Coordinates of N, CA and C in Angstrom, one line a residue:
M1 N 8.7 -10.6 -14.2 CA 7.9 -9.3 -14.1 C 8.9 -8.2 -14.1
E2 N 8.6 -7.1 -14.8 CA 9.5 -6.0 -14.8 C 9.4 -5.2 -13.5
Q3 N 10.5 -4.5 -13.1 CA 10.5 -3.7 -11.9 C 9.6 -2.5 -12.2
I4 N 8.7 -2.2 -11.3 CA 7.8 -1.1 -11.5 C 8.3 0.2 -10.8
L5 N 8.9 0.0 -9.6 CA 9.3 1.1 -8.8 C 10.7 0.8 -8.3
K6 N 11.6 1.7 -8.5 CA 13.0 1.5 -8.0 C 13.1 2.6 -6.8
I7 N 13.4 2.1 -5.7 CA 13.6 2.9 -4.5 C 15.1 3.1 -4.3
E8 N 15.6 4.3 -4.5 CA 17.0 4.5 -4.3 C 17.4 4.8 -2.9
K9 N 16.6 5.5 -2.2 CA 16.8 5.9 -0.8 C 15.5 6.1 -0.1
V10 N 15.3 5.5 1.0 CA 14.1 5.7 1.7 C 14.4 6.5 3.0
L11 N 13.6 7.5 3.2 CA 13.8 8.3 4.5 C 12.5 8.1 5.2
K12 N 12.6 7.6 6.5 CA 11.4 7.4 7.3 C 10.9 8.8 7.8
S13 N 9.7 9.1 7.6 CA 9.1 10.3 8.1 C 7.7 10.1 8.4
K14 N 7.2 10.7 9.5 CA 5.8 10.6 9.8 C 5.0 11.6 9.2
T15 N 5.6 12.6 8.6 CA 4.8 13.7 8.0 C 4.8 13.8 6.5
S16 N 5.9 13.4 5.8 CA 5.9 13.5 4.4 C 6.8 12.5 3.8
I17 N 6.6 12.3 2.4 CA 7.5 11.4 1.6 C 8.1 12.3 0.5
D18 N 9.4 12.1 0.4 CA 10.1 12.8 -0.7 C 10.0 12.0 -2.0
L19 N 9.1 12.4 -2.9 CA 8.9 11.6 -4.1 C 10.0 11.7 -5.1
K20 N 10.9 12.6 -4.9 CA 12.1 12.8 -5.8 C 13.0 11.5 -5.7
K21 N 12.9 10.8 -4.6 CA 13.8 9.6 -4.4 C 13.3 8.4 -5.2
Y22 N 12.1 8.5 -5.8 CA 11.5 7.3 -6.5 C 11.6 7.5 -8.0
K23 N 11.9 6.4 -8.7 CA 11.9 6.4 -10.1 C 10.8 5.4 -10.6
I24 N 9.8 5.9 -11.3 CA 8.7 5.0 -11.7 C 9.0 4.6 -13.1
N25 N 8.9 3.3 -13.4 CA 9.0 2.8 -14.7 C 7.7 3.1 -15.5
K26 N 7.8 4.0 -16.4 CA 6.6 4.5 -17.1 C 6.3 3.6 -18.4
E27 N 7.1 2.6 -18.7 CA 6.9 1.8 -19.8 C 6.0 0.6 -19.5
I28 N 5.7 0.4 -18.2 CA 4.8 -0.7 -17.8 C 3.4 -0.3 -17.9
K29 N 2.5 -1.1 -18.4 CA 1.1 -0.8 -18.6 C 0.5 -0.6 -17.2
K30 N -0.5 0.2 -17.2 CA -1.3 0.5 -16.0 C -1.9 -0.7 -15.4
K31 N -2.4 -1.6 -16.2 CA -3.0 -2.8 -15.7 C -2.0 -3.7 -15.0
D32 N -0.8 -3.8 -15.5 CA 0.3 -4.6 -14.9 C 0.7 -4.0 -13.6
K33 N 0.7 -2.6 -13.5 CA 1.0 -2.0 -12.2 C 0.0 -2.3 -11.2
M34 N -1.3 -2.2 -11.6 CA -2.4 -2.5 -10.6 C -2.4 -3.9 -10.2
N35 N -2.1 -4.8 -11.1 CA -2.0 -6.2 -10.7 C -0.9 -6.5 -9.7
A36 N 0.2 -5.8 -9.9 CA 1.4 -5.9 -9.0 C 1.0 -5.4 -7.7
L37 N 0.3 -4.3 -7.6 CA -0.1 -3.7 -6.3 C -1.1 -4.6 -5.6
V38 N -2.0 -5.1 -6.3 CA -3.0 -6.0 -5.7 C -2.3 -7.3 -5.1
N39 N -1.4 -7.9 -5.9 CA -0.7 -9.1 -5.5 C 0.2 -8.8 -4.3
T40 N 0.8 -7.7 -4.3 CA 1.7 -7.3 -3.2 C 0.9 -7.1 -1.9
L41 N -0.2 -6.4 -2.0 CA -1.0 -6.2 -0.8 C -1.5 -7.5 -0.3
R42 N -1.9 -8.5 -1.1 CA -2.4 -9.8 -0.7 C -1.3 -10.6 0.0
I43 N -0.1 -10.5 -0.6 CA 1.0 -11.3 0.0 C 1.4 -10.7 1.4
I44 N 1.4 -9.4 1.5 CA 1.7 -8.8 2.8 C 0.6 -9.1 3.8
A45 N -0.6 -9.0 3.3 CA -1.8 -9.2 4.2 C -1.8 -10.6 4.8
L46 N -1.2 -11.6 4.1 CA -1.2 -13.0 4.6 C 0.0 -13.3 5.4
D47 N 0.9 -12.3 5.6 CA 2.1 -12.5 6.5 C 1.7 -12.8 7.9
K48 N 2.3 -13.9 8.4 CA 1.9 -14.3 9.8 C 2.3 -13.2 10.9
Q49 N 3.3 -12.4 10.6 CA 3.7 -11.4 11.5 C 2.6 -10.3 11.7
L50 N 1.7 -10.2 10.7 CA 0.7 -9.2 10.7 C -0.6 -9.7 11.4
K51 N -0.6 -11.0 11.7 CA -1.8 -11.6 12.2 C -2.4 -10.8 13.4
D52 N -1.6 -10.4 14.3 CA -2.1 -9.7 15.5 C -1.8 -8.2 15.5
K53 N -1.4 -7.7 14.4 CA -1.2 -6.2 14.3 C -2.4 -5.5 13.9
S54 N -2.6 -4.3 14.4 CA -3.7 -3.5 14.1 C -3.3 -2.1 13.8
V55 N -4.2 -1.4 13.1 CA -4.0 0.0 12.7 C -5.2 0.8 13.2
F56 N -4.9 2.0 13.7 CA -6.0 2.9 14.2 C -6.2 4.0 13.3
I57 N -7.4 4.2 12.8 CA -7.7 5.3 11.9 C -8.4 6.4 12.8
P58 N -7.8 7.5 12.9 CA -8.3 8.6 13.7 C -9.6 9.2 13.1
D59 N -10.3 10.0 13.9 CA -11.6 10.6 13.6 C -11.4 11.5 12.4
N60 N -10.4 12.2 12.2 CA -10.3 13.2 11.1 C -10.1 12.6 9.8
C61 N -10.0 11.3 9.7 CA -9.8 10.6 8.4 C -11.1 10.4 7.7
Q62 N -12.2 10.7 8.3 CA -13.5 10.5 7.7 C -13.7 11.4 6.4
K63 N -13.0 12.5 6.4 CA -13.1 13.3 5.2 C -12.4 12.6 3.9
N64 N -11.6 11.6 4.2 CA -11.0 10.8 3.1 C -11.7 9.5 2.9
G65 N -12.9 9.3 3.6 CA -13.7 8.1 3.4 C -13.4 7.0 4.3
F66 N -12.6 7.2 5.3 CA -12.2 6.1 6.2 C -13.0 6.3 7.6
S67 N -13.5 5.2 8.1 CA -14.2 5.3 9.4 C -13.2 5.2 10.5
E68 N -13.5 5.9 11.6 CA -12.6 5.9 12.7 C -12.7 4.5 13.3
G69 N -11.6 4.0 13.8 CA -11.6 2.7 14.5 C -10.3 2.0 14.5
K70 N -10.3 0.9 15.2 CA -9.1 0.0 15.2 C -9.4 -1.2 14.3
Y71 N -8.5 -1.5 13.4 CA -8.7 -2.5 12.4 C -7.5 -3.5 12.3
N72 N -7.7 -4.7 12.0 CA -6.7 -5.7 11.8 C -6.0 -5.3 10.5
L73 N -4.6 -5.2 10.6 CA -3.9 -4.7 9.5 C -3.9 -5.7 8.3
G74 N -3.8 -7.0 8.5 CA -3.9 -7.9 7.5 C -5.2 -7.9 6.7
N75 N -6.3 -7.9 7.5 CA -7.6 -7.8 6.9 C -7.8 -6.6 6.1
M76 N -7.3 -5.4 6.6 CA -7.5 -4.2 5.9 C -6.7 -4.2 4.6
L77 N -5.5 -4.7 4.6 CA -4.7 -4.8 3.4 C -5.4 -5.7 2.3
Y78 N -5.9 -6.8 2.8 CA -6.6 -7.7 1.9 C -7.8 -7.1 1.3
F79 N -8.6 -6.3 2.2 CA -9.7 -5.6 1.7 C -9.4 -4.5 0.7
L80 N -8.3 -3.8 0.9 CA -7.9 -2.8 -0.1 C -7.5 -3.5 -1.4
A81 N -6.9 -4.6 -1.3 CA -6.5 -5.4 -2.6 C -7.8 -5.7 -3.3
D82 N -8.8 -6.2 -2.6 CA -10.1 -6.5 -3.3 C -10.7 -5.3 -3.9
M83 N -10.6 -4.2 -3.3 CA -11.2 -2.9 -3.8 C -10.5 -2.4 -5.0
I84 N -9.2 -2.6 -5.0 CA -8.3 -2.1 -6.1 C -8.4 -3.0 -7.4
E85 N -8.6 -4.3 -7.1 CA -8.6 -5.3 -8.2 C -9.6 -4.9 -9.3
E86 N -9.1 -5.0 -10.5 CA -10.0 -4.7 -11.7 C -10.7 -5.9 -12.1

């Protein structure tokens, strides 16, 4: 499989991401990129280290379509993969 995204330098930030640090391979078909994303989400979702991890979605995220609450991270990632899958 071709490399879809090359990350040259990652800066951790809670507020923003510097997209200039990313180089996206534009020669790869959209379908292949979506399949890679779905497969990656599922692989990460099944990671044993995420079994007991949770993520909290705050109240103000409802404007983006997310309900407030505490969710299991692995289950959420697997759910997102199912929703993205074509």
